[in-house]
């Protein structure tokens, strides 16, 4: 699959491995935010090597958003640091 390059259906940065990321995500039936985490990590820097860090920060943003919504007692700040955890004394 790595040699397919159809800019609409199979862009080269989507087909770098043996399967397309979307096939894995659909198979796993993941939450939208977690799907984006995996998508951004798998494709980081493949479309444009200069945006690898940006892609990974987008993945981090989606993961933080998921954690904030699903586990509100776990509070991660916008800089990615743990601000509060339910197990910490108040």
mmCIF file with all atom_site columns, C-alpha atoms in Angstrom:
data_model
loop_
_atom_site.group_PDB
_atom_site.id
_atom_site.type_symbol
_atom_site.label_atom_id
_atom_site.label_alt_id
_atom_site.label_comp_id
_atom_site.label_asym_id
_atom_site.label_entity_id
_atom_site.label_seq_id
_atom_site.pdbx_PDB_ins_code
_atom_site.Cartn_x
_atom_site.Cartn_y
_atom_site.Cartn_z
_atom_site.occupancy
_atom_site.B_iso_or_equiv
_atom_site.pdbx_formal_charge
_atom_site.auth_seq_id
_atom_site.auth_comp_id
_atom_site.auth_asym_id
_atom_site.auth_atom_id
_atom_site.pdbx_PDB_model_num
ATOM 1  C CA . UNK A 1 1  ? 0.000   0.000  0.000  1.00 0.00 ? 1  UNK A CA 1
ATOM 2  C CA . UNK A 1 2  ? 2.962   2.328  0.529  1.00 0.00 ? 2  UNK A CA 1
ATOM 3  C CA . UNK A 1 3  ? 3.235   3.120  -3.195 1.00 0.00 ? 3  UNK A CA 1
ATOM 4  C CA . UNK A 1 4  ? -0.347  4.293  -3.809 1.00 0.00 ? 4  UNK A CA 1
ATOM 5  C CA . UNK A 1 5  ? -0.608  8.047  -4.342 1.00 0.00 ? 5  UNK A CA 1
ATOM 6  C CA . UNK A 1 6  ? -4.025  9.360  -5.210 1.00 0.00 ? 6  UNK A CA 1
ATOM 7  C CA . UNK A 1 7  ? -4.163  12.886 -3.724 1.00 0.00 ? 7  UNK A CA 1
ATOM 8  C CA . UNK A 1 8  ? -7.870  12.542 -2.881 1.00 0.00 ? 8  UNK A CA 1
ATOM 9  C CA . UNK A 1 9  ? -8.401  8.909  -1.899 1.00 0.00 ? 9  UNK A CA 1
ATOM 10 C CA . UNK A 1 10 ? -4.913  7.747  -0.937 1.00 0.00 ? 10 UNK A CA 1
ATOM 11 C CA . UNK A 1 11 ? -2.482  10.656 -0.366 1.00 0.00 ? 11 UNK A CA 1
ATOM 12 C CA . UNK A 1 12 ? 1.096   9.464  0.081  1.00 0.00 ? 12 UNK A CA 1
ATOM 13 C CA . UNK A 1 13 ? 1.241   10.692 3.689  1.00 0.00 ? 13 UNK A CA 1
ATOM 14 C CA . UNK A 1 14 ? -1.764  8.442  4.468  1.00 0.00 ? 14 UNK A CA 1
ATOM 15 C CA . UNK A 1 15 ? -0.271  5.300  2.926  1.00 0.00 ? 15 UNK A CA 1
ATOM 16 C CA . UNK A 1 16 ? 3.194   5.131  4.466  1.00 0.00 ? 16 UNK A CA 1
ATOM 17 C CA . UNK A 1 17 ? 2.654   1.752  6.140  1.00 0.00 ? 17 UNK A CA 1
ATOM 18 C CA . UNK A 1 18 ? 0.961   -1.541 5.355  1.00 0.00 ? 18 UNK A CA 1
ATOM 19 C CA . UNK A 1 19 ? -2.501  -0.162 6.168  1.00 0.00 ? 19 UNK A CA 1
ATOM 20 C CA . UNK A 1 20 ? -4.072  3.270  6.098  1.00 0.00 ? 20 UNK A CA 1
ATOM 21 C CA . UNK A 1 21 ? -4.632  4.826  9.489  1.00 0.00 ? 21 UNK A CA 1
ATOM 22 C CA . UNK A 1 22 ? -8.343  5.323  8.758  1.00 0.00 ? 22 UNK A CA 1
ATOM 23 C CA . UNK A 1 23 ? -8.792  1.555  8.311  1.00 0.00 ? 23 UNK A CA 1
ATOM 24 C CA . UNK A 1 24 ? -7.321  0.942  11.777 1.00 0.00 ? 24 UNK A CA 1
ATOM 25 C CA . UNK A 1 25 ? -9.381  3.733  13.368 1.00 0.00 ? 25 UNK A CA 1
ATOM 26 C CA . UNK A 1 26 ? -12.634 2.471  11.861 1.00 0.00 ? 26 UNK A CA 1
ATOM 27 C CA . UNK A 1 27 ? -11.831 -1.085 12.940 1.00 0.00 ? 27 UNK A CA 1
ATOM 28 C CA . UNK A 1 28 ? -11.218 0.043  16.526 1.00 0.00 ? 28 UNK A CA 1
ATOM 29 C CA . UNK A 1 29 ? -14.307 2.293  16.674 1.00 0.00 ? 29 UNK A CA 1
ATOM 30 C CA . UNK A 1 30 ? -12.431 4.876  18.714 1.00 0.00 ? 30 UNK A CA 1
ATOM 31 C CA . UNK A 1 31 ? -13.669 8.163  20.095 1.00 0.00 ? 31 UNK A CA 1
ATOM 32 C CA . UNK A 1 32 ? -13.124 11.061 17.674 1.00 0.00 ? 32 UNK A CA 1
ATOM 33 C CA . UNK A 1 33 ? -10.506 12.667 19.919 1.00 0.00 ? 33 UNK A CA 1
ATOM 34 C CA . UNK A 1 34 ? -8.520  9.457  20.407 1.00 0.00 ? 34 UNK A CA 1
ATOM 35 C CA . UNK A 1 35 ? -8.713  8.786  16.683 1.00 0.00 ? 35 UNK A CA 1
ATOM 36 C CA . UNK A 1 36 ? -7.167  12.187 16.048 1.00 0.00 ? 36 UNK A CA 1
ATOM 37 C CA . UNK A 1 37 ? -4.376  11.443 18.531 1.00 0.00 ? 37 UNK A CA 1
ATOM 38 C CA . UNK A 1 38 ? -3.448  8.311  16.603 1.00 0.00 ? 38 UNK A CA 1
ATOM 39 C CA . UNK A 1 39 ? -3.919  10.014 13.224 1.00 0.00 ? 39 UNK A CA 1
ATOM 40 C CA . UNK A 1 40 ? -1.634  12.927 14.065 1.00 0.00 ? 40 UNK A CA 1
ATOM 41 C CA . UNK A 1 41 ? 1.031   10.678 15.581 1.00 0.00 ? 41 UNK A CA 1
ATOM 42 C CA . UNK A 1 42 ? 1.042   8.257  12.645 1.00 0.00 ? 42 UNK A CA 1
ATOM 43 C CA . UNK A 1 43 ? 1.194   11.023 10.048 1.00 0.00 ? 43 UNK A CA 1
ATOM 44 C CA . UNK A 1 44 ? 3.482   13.402 11.944 1.00 0.00 ? 44 UNK A CA 1
ATOM 45 C CA . UNK A 1 45 ? 5.863   15.060 9.527  1.00 0.00 ? 45 UNK A CA 1
ATOM 46 C CA . UNK A 1 46 ? 4.953   12.822 6.585  1.00 0.00 ? 46 UNK A CA 1
ATOM 47 C CA . UNK A 1 47 ? 3.093   15.466 4.571  1.00 0.00 ? 47 UNK A CA 1
ATOM 48 C CA . UNK A 1 48 ? 5.578   18.153 5.511  1.00 0.00 ? 48 UNK A CA 1
ATOM 49 C CA . UNK A 1 49 ? 8.668   17.327 7.619  1.00 0.00 ? 49 UNK A CA 1
ATOM 50 C CA . UNK A 1 50 ? 8.737   20.923 8.863  1.00 0.00 ? 50 UNK A CA 1
ATOM 51 C CA . UNK A 1 51 ? 5.409   20.428 10.670 1.00 0.00 ? 51 UNK A CA 1
ATOM 52 C CA . UNK A 1 52 ? 6.301   17.279 12.624 1.00 0.00 ? 52 UNK A CA 1
ATOM 53 C CA . UNK A 1 53 ? 6.371   19.069 15.979 1.00 0.00 ? 53 UNK A CA 1
ATOM 54 C CA . UNK A 1 54 ? 3.101   20.861 15.170 1.00 0.00 ? 54 UNK A CA 1
ATOM 55 C CA . UNK A 1 55 ? 1.464   17.537 14.266 1.00 0.00 ? 55 UNK A CA 1
ATOM 56 C CA . UNK A 1 56 ? 2.608   15.983 17.538 1.00 0.00 ? 56 UNK A CA 1
ATOM 57 C CA . UNK A 1 57 ? 1.362   18.984 19.511 1.00 0.00 ? 57 UNK A CA 1
ATOM 58 C CA . UNK A 1 58 ? -2.026  18.580 17.825 1.00 0.00 ? 58 UNK A CA 1
ATOM 59 C CA . UNK A 1 59 ? -2.041  14.949 18.985 1.00 0.00 ? 59 UNK A CA 1
ATOM 60 C CA . UNK A 1 60 ? -1.192  16.128 22.493 1.00 0.00 ? 60 UNK A CA 1
ATOM 61 C CA . UNK A 1 61 ? -4.009  18.703 22.351 1.00 0.00 ? 61 UNK A CA 1
ATOM 62 C CA . UNK A 1 62 ? -6.569  16.033 21.412 1.00 0.00 ? 62 UNK A CA 1
ATOM 63 C CA . UNK A 1 63 ? -5.317  13.699 24.137 1.00 0.00 ? 63 UNK A CA 1
ATOM 64 C CA . UNK A 1 64 ? -5.512  16.468 26.741 1.00 0.00 ? 64 UNK A CA 1
ATOM 65 C CA . UNK A 1 65 ? -9.034  17.329 25.602 1.00 0.00 ? 65 UNK A CA 1
ATOM 66 C CA . UNK A 1 66 ? -10.066 13.670 25.882 1.00 0.00 ? 66 UNK A CA 1
ATOM 67 C CA . UNK A 1 67 ? -8.586  13.380 29.379 1.00 0.00 ? 67 UNK A CA 1
ATOM 68 C CA . UNK A 1 68 ? -10.192 16.637 30.540 1.00 0.00 ? 68 UNK A CA 1
ATOM 69 C CA . UNK A 1 69 ? -13.641 15.496 29.374 1.00 0.00 ? 69 UNK A CA 1
ATOM 70 C CA . UNK A 1 70 ? -13.455 11.819 30.328 1.00 0.00 ? 70 UNK A CA 1
ATOM 71 C CA . UNK A 1 71 ? -11.481 12.149 33.563 1.00 0.00 ? 71 UNK A CA 1
ATOM 72 C CA . UNK A 1 72 ? -12.228 15.611 34.945 1.00 0.00 ? 72 UNK A CA 1
ATOM 73 C CA . UNK A 1 73 ? -10.411 14.859 38.216 1.00 0.00 ? 73 UNK A CA 1
ATOM 74 C CA . UNK A 1 74 ? -7.247  14.624 36.147 1.00 0.00 ? 74 UNK A CA 1
ATOM 75 C CA . UNK A 1 75 ? -6.505  18.178 35.076 1.00 0.00 ? 75 UNK A CA 1
ATOM 76 C CA . UNK A 1 76 ? -3.739  18.751 32.550 1.00 0.00 ? 76 UNK A CA 1
ATOM 77 C CA . UNK A 1 77 ? -2.916  22.349 31.738 1.00 0.00 ? 77 UNK A CA 1
ATOM 78 C CA . UNK A 1 78 ? -2.501  23.753 28.232 1.00 0.00 ? 78 UNK A CA 1
ATOM 79 C CA . UNK A 1 79 ? 1.268   23.335 28.552 1.00 0.00 ? 79 UNK A CA 1
ATOM 80 C CA . UNK A 1 80 ? 0.765   19.583 29.070 1.00 0.00 ? 80 UNK A CA 1
ATOM 81 C CA . UNK A 1 81 ? 1.703   19.545 32.760 1.00 0.00 ? 81 UNK A CA 1
ATOM 82 C CA . UNK A 1 82 ? -0.405  17.793 35.349 1.00 0.00 ? 82 UNK A CA 1
ATOM 83 C CA . UNK A 1 83 ? -2.199  20.437 37.408 1.00 0.00 ? 83 UNK A CA 1
ATOM 84 C CA . UNK A 1 84 ? -4.334  18.236 39.634 1.00 0.00 ? 84 UNK A CA 1
ATOM 85 C CA . UNK A 1 85 ? -4.964  14.561 40.138 1.00 0.00 ? 85 UNK A CA 1
ATOM 86 C CA . UNK A 1 86 ? -7.823  13.170 42.214 1.00 0.00 ? 86 UNK A CA 1
ATOM 87 C CA . UNK A 1 87 ? -5.359  11.144 44.297 1.00 0.00 ? 87 UNK A CA 1
ATOM 88 C CA . UNK A 1 88 ? -3.450  14.190 45.510 1.00 0.00 ? 88 UNK A CA 1
ATOM 89 C CA . UNK A 1 89 ? -4.323  15.631 48.903 1.00 0.00 ? 89 UNK A CA 1
ATOM 90 C CA . UNK A 1 90 ? -6.218  18.898 48.752 1.00 0.00 ? 90 UNK A CA 1
#
